[in-house]
Amino acid sequence: MKHFINLDDLSNSDLNQIIDNAIALKKEHKAGVISKALEQKTLAMIFDKSSTRTRVSFEAGMVQLGGHALFLSDRDIQIGRGEPIIDTAIVIGSMVDAIMMRVSSHSDIVTFSKNAKVPVINALSDESHPCQLLADMMTYKEHNGNIQGKTVAYIGDGNNMCHTYMQAANVFDFTLNIATPVGYEPQHSFINKYQNCINLYTDATLACKDADLVITDVWASMGQEEEQAKRKLDFAGFQVNDALMENAKSDASFMHCLPAHRGEEVSANVIDGKQSLVWDEAENRLHAQKALLLYLLS
């Protein structure tokens, strides 16, 4: 049984196979090619956090491949009323062909994968966000070729996006410079595991030096709204703006998983500028996840 819980659960070869197929699927879709590859297949989509890109991309992706997707919030199923996770996993897994989960608890996704008997996809947890990284790596490859040997600068919170970039650096073989304010570093377990491919900074300018790709995320993620004011103060000096991008290579790209707050973690000049790949990055969630579904259900 194949699952997609963390990015580096899969080999470099398998991830590149998925990305190359995603690029091909994107071209076919834009050419009007109709696919029935997942006809009669059903994907259950379980959410306890709201979403724009995750829901639309998975739901549209299943339709484009001839299949069907079910949206299930914690108000729609018995998890929200206290049914044990294992029981829910067994029941839902007996009725569908794959399960996608965008939930707060990474351990809930792991529990589902051990009990559902169908492929389980981590579409975001408090620990990692591997589907976003598939789209990011696809986007980089489309525009710049292989990322192996390059330098990526991650600026901001040491959160689930940062963790997944650490996994990506390991499996795709690039150097990751991470700049966070003091107290917002990635989890120590990730630092210890991926120390061979990361450099830690508290100075965003140093982290961006000669970078091929610059990444950031919101300063206060969903569920951290009450910390917004404090985080604005703590993250001062970590905005990706023109001055920061001047430290990267002249042809460096910029990405952001969205939603973005212009004037906070990124300036309008950067996210709306020539170096920004954010719109392709967002669209590629659709094609990367279609390729992932085909990989898991083949």
CSV table of C-alpha atoms in Angstrom, one decimal:
chain,number,residue,atom,x,y,z
A,1,MET,CA,0.0,0.0,0.0
A,2,LYS,CA,1.5,3.4,-1.1
A,3,HIS,CA,0.7,6.5,1.0
A,4,PHE,CA,2.0,10.1,0.7
A,5,ILE,CA,2.5,11.3,4.3
A,6,ASN,CA,5.9,13.0,4.1
A,7,LEU,CA,7.7,14.1,0.9
A,8,ASP,CA,10.8,12.0,1.4
A,9,ASP,CA,8.8,8.9,2.1
A,10,LEU,CA,9.2,8.5,-1.7
A,11,SER,CA,12.5,8.2,-3.6
A,12,ASN,CA,14.0,10.9,-5.8
A,13,SER,CA,13.2,8.7,-8.8
A,14,ASP,CA,9.5,8.3,-7.9
A,15,LEU,CA,9.1,12.0,-7.0
A,16,ASN,CA,10.7,13.0,-10.4
A,17,GLN,CA,8.4,10.5,-12.2
A,18,ILE,CA,5.4,12.1,-10.5
A,19,ILE,CA,6.6,15.6,-11.4
A,20,ASP,CA,7.4,14.8,-15.0
A,21,ASN,CA,3.9,13.2,-15.4
A,22,ALA,CA,2.4,16.3,-13.8
A,23,ILE,CA,4.1,18.5,-16.5
A,24,ALA,CA,2.7,16.1,-19.2
A,25,LEU,CA,-0.8,16.1,-17.7
A,26,LYS,CA,-0.8,19.9,-17.6
A,27,LYS,CA,0.1,20.1,-21.3
A,28,GLU,CA,-2.6,17.5,-22.1
A,29,HIS,CA,-5.2,19.4,-20.1
A,30,LYS,CA,-4.4,22.7,-21.9
A,31,ALA,CA,-4.6,20.8,-25.2
A,32,GLY,CA,-8.1,19.6,-24.4
A,33,VAL,CA,-7.2,15.9,-24.0
A,34,ILE,CA,-9.9,14.0,-22.0
A,35,SER,CA,-8.8,11.4,-19.5
A,36,LYS,CA,-10.8,8.6,-17.9
A,37,ALA,CA,-7.9,7.2,-16.0
A,38,LEU,CA,-9.7,7.3,-12.6
A,39,GLU,CA,-13.2,6.5,-13.9
A,40,GLN,CA,-15.3,5.0,-11.1
A,41,LYS,CA,-12.7,6.0,-8.5
A,42,THR,CA,-13.7,8.0,-5.4
A,43,LEU,CA,-11.5,10.2,-3.3
A,44,ALA,CA,-12.6,11.2,0.2
A,45,MET,CA,-11.4,14.6,1.2
A,46,ILE,CA,-11.3,15.2,5.0
A,47,PHE,CA,-10.9,18.7,6.3
A,48,ASP,CA,-10.7,20.3,9.7
A,49,LYS,CA,-9.2,23.5,8.3
A,50,SER,CA,-10.7,25.6,5.5
A,51,SER,CA,-8.9,25.7,2.2
A,52,THR,CA,-9.0,27.3,-1.2
A,53,ARG,CA,-6.3,25.6,-3.3
A,54,THR,CA,-6.4,22.2,-1.6
A,55,ARG,CA,-10.1,21.6,-2.0
A,56,VAL,CA,-10.5,23.0,-5.5
A,57,SER,CA,-7.3,21.4,-6.9
A,58,PHE,CA,-8.2,17.9,-5.6
A,59,GLU,CA,-11.8,18.1,-6.5
A,60,ALA,CA,-11.2,19.5,-10.0
A,61,GLY,CA,-8.3,17.0,-10.5
A,62,MET,CA,-10.6,14.0,-9.8
A,63,VAL,CA,-13.2,15.3,-12.2
A,64,GLN,CA,-10.5,15.8,-14.9
A,65,LEU,CA,-9.4,12.2,-14.5
A,66,GLY,CA,-13.0,10.9,-14.7
A,67,GLY,CA,-13.4,10.2,-11.0
A,68,HIS,CA,-15.3,11.7,-8.1
A,69,ALA,CA,-14.4,13.6,-4.9
A,70,LEU,CA,-16.3,13.8,-1.6
A,71,PHE,CA,-15.8,16.9,0.6
A,72,LEU,CA,-16.1,15.9,4.3
A,73,SER,CA,-15.6,18.5,7.1
A,74,ASP,CA,-15.5,17.5,10.8
A,75,ARG,CA,-19.1,18.7,10.8
A,76,ASP,CA,-20.1,16.2,8.1
A,77,ILE,CA,-18.7,13.0,9.7
A,78,GLN,CA,-18.7,11.5,13.2
A,79,ILE,CA,-15.1,12.6,13.9
A,80,GLY,CA,-16.5,15.9,15.0
A,81,ARG,CA,-18.7,14.1,17.5
A,82,GLY,CA,-15.9,12.1,19.0
A,83,GLU,CA,-15.9,8.9,17.0
A,84,PRO,CA,-12.4,7.2,17.3
A,85,ILE,CA,-10.1,8.0,14.5
A,86,ILE,CA,-9.4,4.3,13.9
A,87,ASP,CA,-13.1,3.5,13.5
A,88,THR,CA,-13.6,6.3,11.0
A,89,ALA,CA,-10.5,5.2,9.0
A,90,ILE,CA,-11.8,1.6,8.8
A,91,VAL,CA,-15.3,2.7,7.6
A,92,ILE,CA,-14.3,5.4,5.1
A,93,GLY,CA,-11.4,3.3,3.8
A,94,SER,CA,-13.9,0.5,3.0
A,95,MET,CA,-16.0,2.7,0.8
A,96,VAL,CA,-13.5,4.8,-1.2
A,97,ASP,CA,-10.4,4.3,-3.3
A,98,ALA,CA,-8.2,7.0,-1.6
A,99,ILE,CA,-8.3,9.4,1.3
A,100,MET,CA,-6.9,13.0,1.3
A,101,MET,CA,-6.6,14.7,4.7
A,102,ARG,CA,-6.1,18.4,5.5
A,103,VAL,CA,-6.1,18.3,9.3
A,104,SER,CA,-4.4,19.8,12.3
A,105,SER,CA,-2.9,16.6,13.6
A,106,HIS,CA,-0.2,14.8,11.7
A,107,SER,CA,-0.6,11.8,14.0
A,108,ASP,CA,-4.3,11.5,12.8
A,109,ILE,CA,-3.1,11.1,9.2
A,110,VAL,CA,-0.6,8.5,10.3
A,111,THR,CA,-3.3,6.6,12.2
A,112,PHE,CA,-5.6,6.7,9.1
A,113,SER,CA,-2.8,5.3,6.9
A,114,LYS,CA,-2.4,2.4,9.2
A,115,ASN,CA,-6.1,1.5,9.3
A,116,ALA,CA,-7.9,2.7,6.1
A,117,LYS,CA,-6.4,0.0,3.7
A,118,VAL,CA,-6.4,2.6,0.9
A,119,PRO,CA,-3.8,5.2,-0.1
A,120,VAL,CA,-3.8,8.2,2.3
A,121,ILE,CA,-2.5,11.6,1.2
A,122,ASN,CA,-1.3,14.3,3.6
A,123,ALA,CA,-2.7,17.5,2.1
A,124,LEU,CA,-1.4,19.5,5.1
A,125,SER,CA,-0.8,18.8,8.8
A,126,ASP,CA,0.8,20.6,11.6
A,127,GLU,CA,4.1,18.9,10.7
A,128,SER,CA,4.4,18.9,6.9
A,129,HIS,CA,2.8,19.9,3.6
A,130,PRO,CA,4.1,17.5,1.0
A,131,CYS,CA,1.5,18.3,-1.8
A,132,GLN,CA,2.6,21.9,-1.8
A,133,LEU,CA,6.2,20.9,-2.3
A,134,LEU,CA,5.3,18.6,-5.2
A,135,ALA,CA,3.8,21.7,-6.9
A,136,ASP,CA,6.8,23.8,-6.0
A,137,MET,CA,9.3,21.4,-7.3
A,138,MET,CA,7.2,21.0,-10.5
A,139,THR,CA,7.1,24.7,-10.9
A,140,TYR,CA,10.9,25.1,-10.5
A,141,LYS,CA,11.5,22.4,-13.0
A,142,GLU,CA,9.2,23.9,-15.5
A,143,HIS,CA,10.9,27.3,-15.4
A,144,ASN,CA,14.5,26.5,-14.4
A,145,GLY,CA,15.2,22.8,-14.9
A,146,ASN,CA,16.6,20.4,-12.2
A,147,ILE,CA,16.9,21.9,-8.7
A,148,GLN,CA,19.7,19.5,-7.8
A,149,GLY,CA,22.8,21.5,-6.6
A,150,LYS,CA,20.9,24.8,-6.3
A,151,THR,CA,20.5,27.0,-3.2
A,152,VAL,CA,17.1,27.8,-1.8
A,153,ALA,CA,16.4,30.4,0.9
A,154,TYR,CA,13.4,29.9,3.1
A,155,ILE,CA,12.6,33.1,5.0
A,156,GLY,CA,10.1,33.3,7.9
A,157,ASP,CA,8.5,30.9,10.3
A,158,GLY,CA,10.0,27.4,10.9
A,159,ASN,CA,6.6,25.8,10.3
A,160,ASN,CA,5.2,22.9,8.4
A,161,MET,CA,6.3,24.5,5.0
A,162,CYS,CA,9.8,24.9,6.3
A,163,HIS,CA,9.9,21.3,7.5
A,164,THR,CA,8.8,20.1,4.1
A,165,TYR,CA,11.5,22.2,2.4
A,166,MET,CA,14.0,20.5,4.6
A,167,GLN,CA,12.7,17.1,3.4
A,168,ALA,CA,12.8,18.4,-0.2
A,169,ALA,CA,16.4,19.5,0.2
A,170,ASN,CA,17.3,16.0,1.4
A,171,VAL,CA,15.5,14.1,-1.4
A,172,PHE,CA,16.2,16.5,-4.3
A,173,ASP,CA,19.8,17.3,-3.2
A,174,PHE,CA,19.8,21.1,-2.9
A,175,THR,CA,21.1,23.4,-0.1
A,176,LEU,CA,18.4,25.0,2.1
A,177,ASN,CA,19.3,28.3,3.9
A,178,ILE,CA,16.7,28.9,6.6
A,179,ALA,CA,16.3,32.4,8.2
A,180,THR,CA,13.9,32.7,11.1
A,181,PRO,CA,13.6,35.0,14.1
A,182,VAL,CA,14.9,33.6,17.3
A,183,GLY,CA,12.2,31.4,18.9
A,184,TYR,CA,10.6,30.5,15.5
A,185,GLU,CA,13.2,27.9,14.4
A,186,PRO,CA,12.0,24.5,12.9
A,187,GLN,CA,11.5,21.6,15.2
A,188,HIS,CA,14.7,20.2,16.6
A,189,SER,CA,13.9,16.7,15.3
A,190,PHE,CA,13.9,18.1,11.8
A,191,ILE,CA,17.1,20.1,12.4
A,192,ASN,CA,18.8,17.0,13.6
A,193,LYS,CA,17.6,14.8,10.8
A,194,TYR,CA,18.3,17.1,7.9
A,195,GLN,CA,21.4,19.0,9.2
A,196,ASN,CA,23.4,17.6,6.2
A,197,CYS,CA,21.5,19.9,3.8
A,198,ILE,CA,20.5,22.9,5.8
A,199,ASN,CA,22.0,26.1,7.1
A,200,LEU,CA,20.3,28.1,9.9
A,201,TYR,CA,20.4,31.9,10.1
A,202,THR,CA,18.7,34.7,12.1
A,203,ASP,CA,19.7,37.2,9.3
A,204,ALA,CA,17.5,37.0,6.2
A,205,THR,CA,20.0,38.9,4.1
A,206,LEU,CA,22.7,36.3,4.7
A,207,ALA,CA,20.3,33.4,4.0
A,208,CYS,CA,19.4,34.9,0.6
A,209,LYS,CA,23.0,35.4,-0.6
A,210,ASP,CA,23.3,33.8,-4.1
A,211,ALA,CA,20.1,31.9,-3.7
A,212,ASP,CA,18.4,30.4,-6.8
A,213,LEU,CA,15.0,30.4,-5.2
A,214,VAL,CA,13.5,32.4,-2.4
A,215,ILE,CA,10.5,31.1,-0.4
A,216,THR,CA,8.4,32.5,2.3
A,217,ASP,CA,5.1,31.9,4.1
A,218,VAL,CA,2.6,33.9,6.2
A,219,TRP,CA,3.9,35.1,9.6
A,220,ALA,CA,0.8,33.8,11.4
A,221,SER,CA,-0.7,30.6,10.0
A,222,MET,CA,-4.3,29.5,10.4
A,223,GLY,CA,-5.1,29.1,14.1
A,224,GLN,CA,-2.4,31.6,15.1
A,225,GLU,CA,-4.5,34.7,14.5
A,226,GLU,CA,-4.3,35.8,18.1
A,227,GLU,CA,-0.5,36.0,17.8
A,228,GLN,CA,-0.7,38.3,14.7
A,229,ALA,CA,0.4,41.5,16.4
A,230,LYS,CA,3.2,39.9,18.3
A,231,ARG,CA,4.4,38.1,15.2
A,232,LYS,CA,4.5,41.3,13.2
A,233,LEU,CA,7.0,42.7,15.7
A,234,ASP,CA,9.0,39.5,15.9
A,235,PHE,CA,9.2,39.0,12.1
A,236,ALA,CA,10.3,42.6,11.4
A,237,GLY,CA,13.3,42.4,9.1
A,238,PHE,CA,12.1,39.1,7.5
A,239,GLN,CA,9.9,40.6,4.7
A,240,VAL,CA,10.9,39.4,1.3
A,241,ASN,CA,11.2,42.7,-0.6
A,242,ASP,CA,13.3,44.1,-3.4
A,243,ALA,CA,16.3,44.8,-1.1
A,244,LEU,CA,16.3,41.2,0.1
A,245,MET,CA,15.9,39.8,-3.4
A,246,GLU,CA,19.0,41.8,-4.5
A,247,ASN,CA,21.1,39.5,-2.4
A,248,ALA,CA,19.9,36.4,-4.3
A,249,LYS,CA,21.1,35.6,-7.8
A,250,SER,CA,19.9,38.1,-10.5
A,251,ASP,CA,17.7,35.3,-12.1
A,252,ALA,CA,16.4,33.9,-8.8
A,253,SER,CA,12.8,32.9,-8.6
A,254,PHE,CA,10.3,33.7,-5.8
A,255,MET,CA,7.5,31.4,-4.5
A,256,HIS,CA,4.8,31.5,-1.9
A,257,CYS,CA,2.3,28.8,-1.0
A,258,LEU,CA,-0.5,31.4,-0.6
A,259,PRO,CA,-2.5,33.0,0.8
A,260,ALA,CA,-0.1,36.0,1.0
A,261,HIS,CA,-0.2,39.2,2.9
A,262,ARG,CA,1.3,41.9,0.8
A,263,GLY,CA,3.2,44.4,3.0
A,264,GLU,CA,3.9,41.7,5.7
A,265,GLU,CA,5.9,38.6,4.7
A,266,VAL,CA,6.3,39.8,1.1
A,267,SER,CA,6.2,43.1,-0.7
A,268,ALA,CA,3.8,43.7,-3.6
A,269,ASN,CA,6.8,44.4,-5.8
A,270,VAL,CA,8.1,40.9,-5.3
A,271,ILE,CA,5.0,38.8,-5.4
A,272,ASP,CA,3.6,40.7,-8.4
A,273,GLY,CA,7.0,41.1,-10.0
A,274,LYS,CA,8.9,39.4,-12.8
A,275,GLN,CA,10.7,36.9,-10.6
A,276,SER,CA,7.5,35.6,-9.0
A,277,LEU,CA,6.2,32.2,-10.0
A,278,VAL,CA,3.3,32.1,-7.5
A,279,TRP,CA,0.5,31.8,-10.0
A,280,ASP,CA,2.0,28.8,-11.8
A,281,GLU,CA,2.9,27.4,-8.4
A,282,ALA,CA,-0.8,27.6,-7.3
A,283,GLU,CA,-2.1,26.2,-10.6
A,284,ASN,CA,0.4,23.3,-10.4
A,285,ARG,CA,-1.2,22.0,-7.2
A,286,LEU,CA,-3.9,20.7,-9.6
A,287,HIS,CA,-1.6,18.9,-12.0
A,288,ALA,CA,0.9,17.7,-9.4
A,289,GLN,CA,-1.9,16.1,-7.4
A,290,LYS,CA,-3.4,14.4,-10.4
A,291,ALA,CA,0.0,12.8,-11.1
A,292,LEU,CA,0.2,11.8,-7.4
A,293,LEU,CA,-3.3,10.2,-7.5
A,294,LEU,CA,-2.3,8.2,-10.6
A,295,TYR,CA,0.9,7.1,-8.9
A,296,LEU,CA,-0.9,6.0,-5.8
A,297,LEU,CA,-3.8,4.3,-7.5
A,298,SER,CA,-1.9,2.6,-10.4
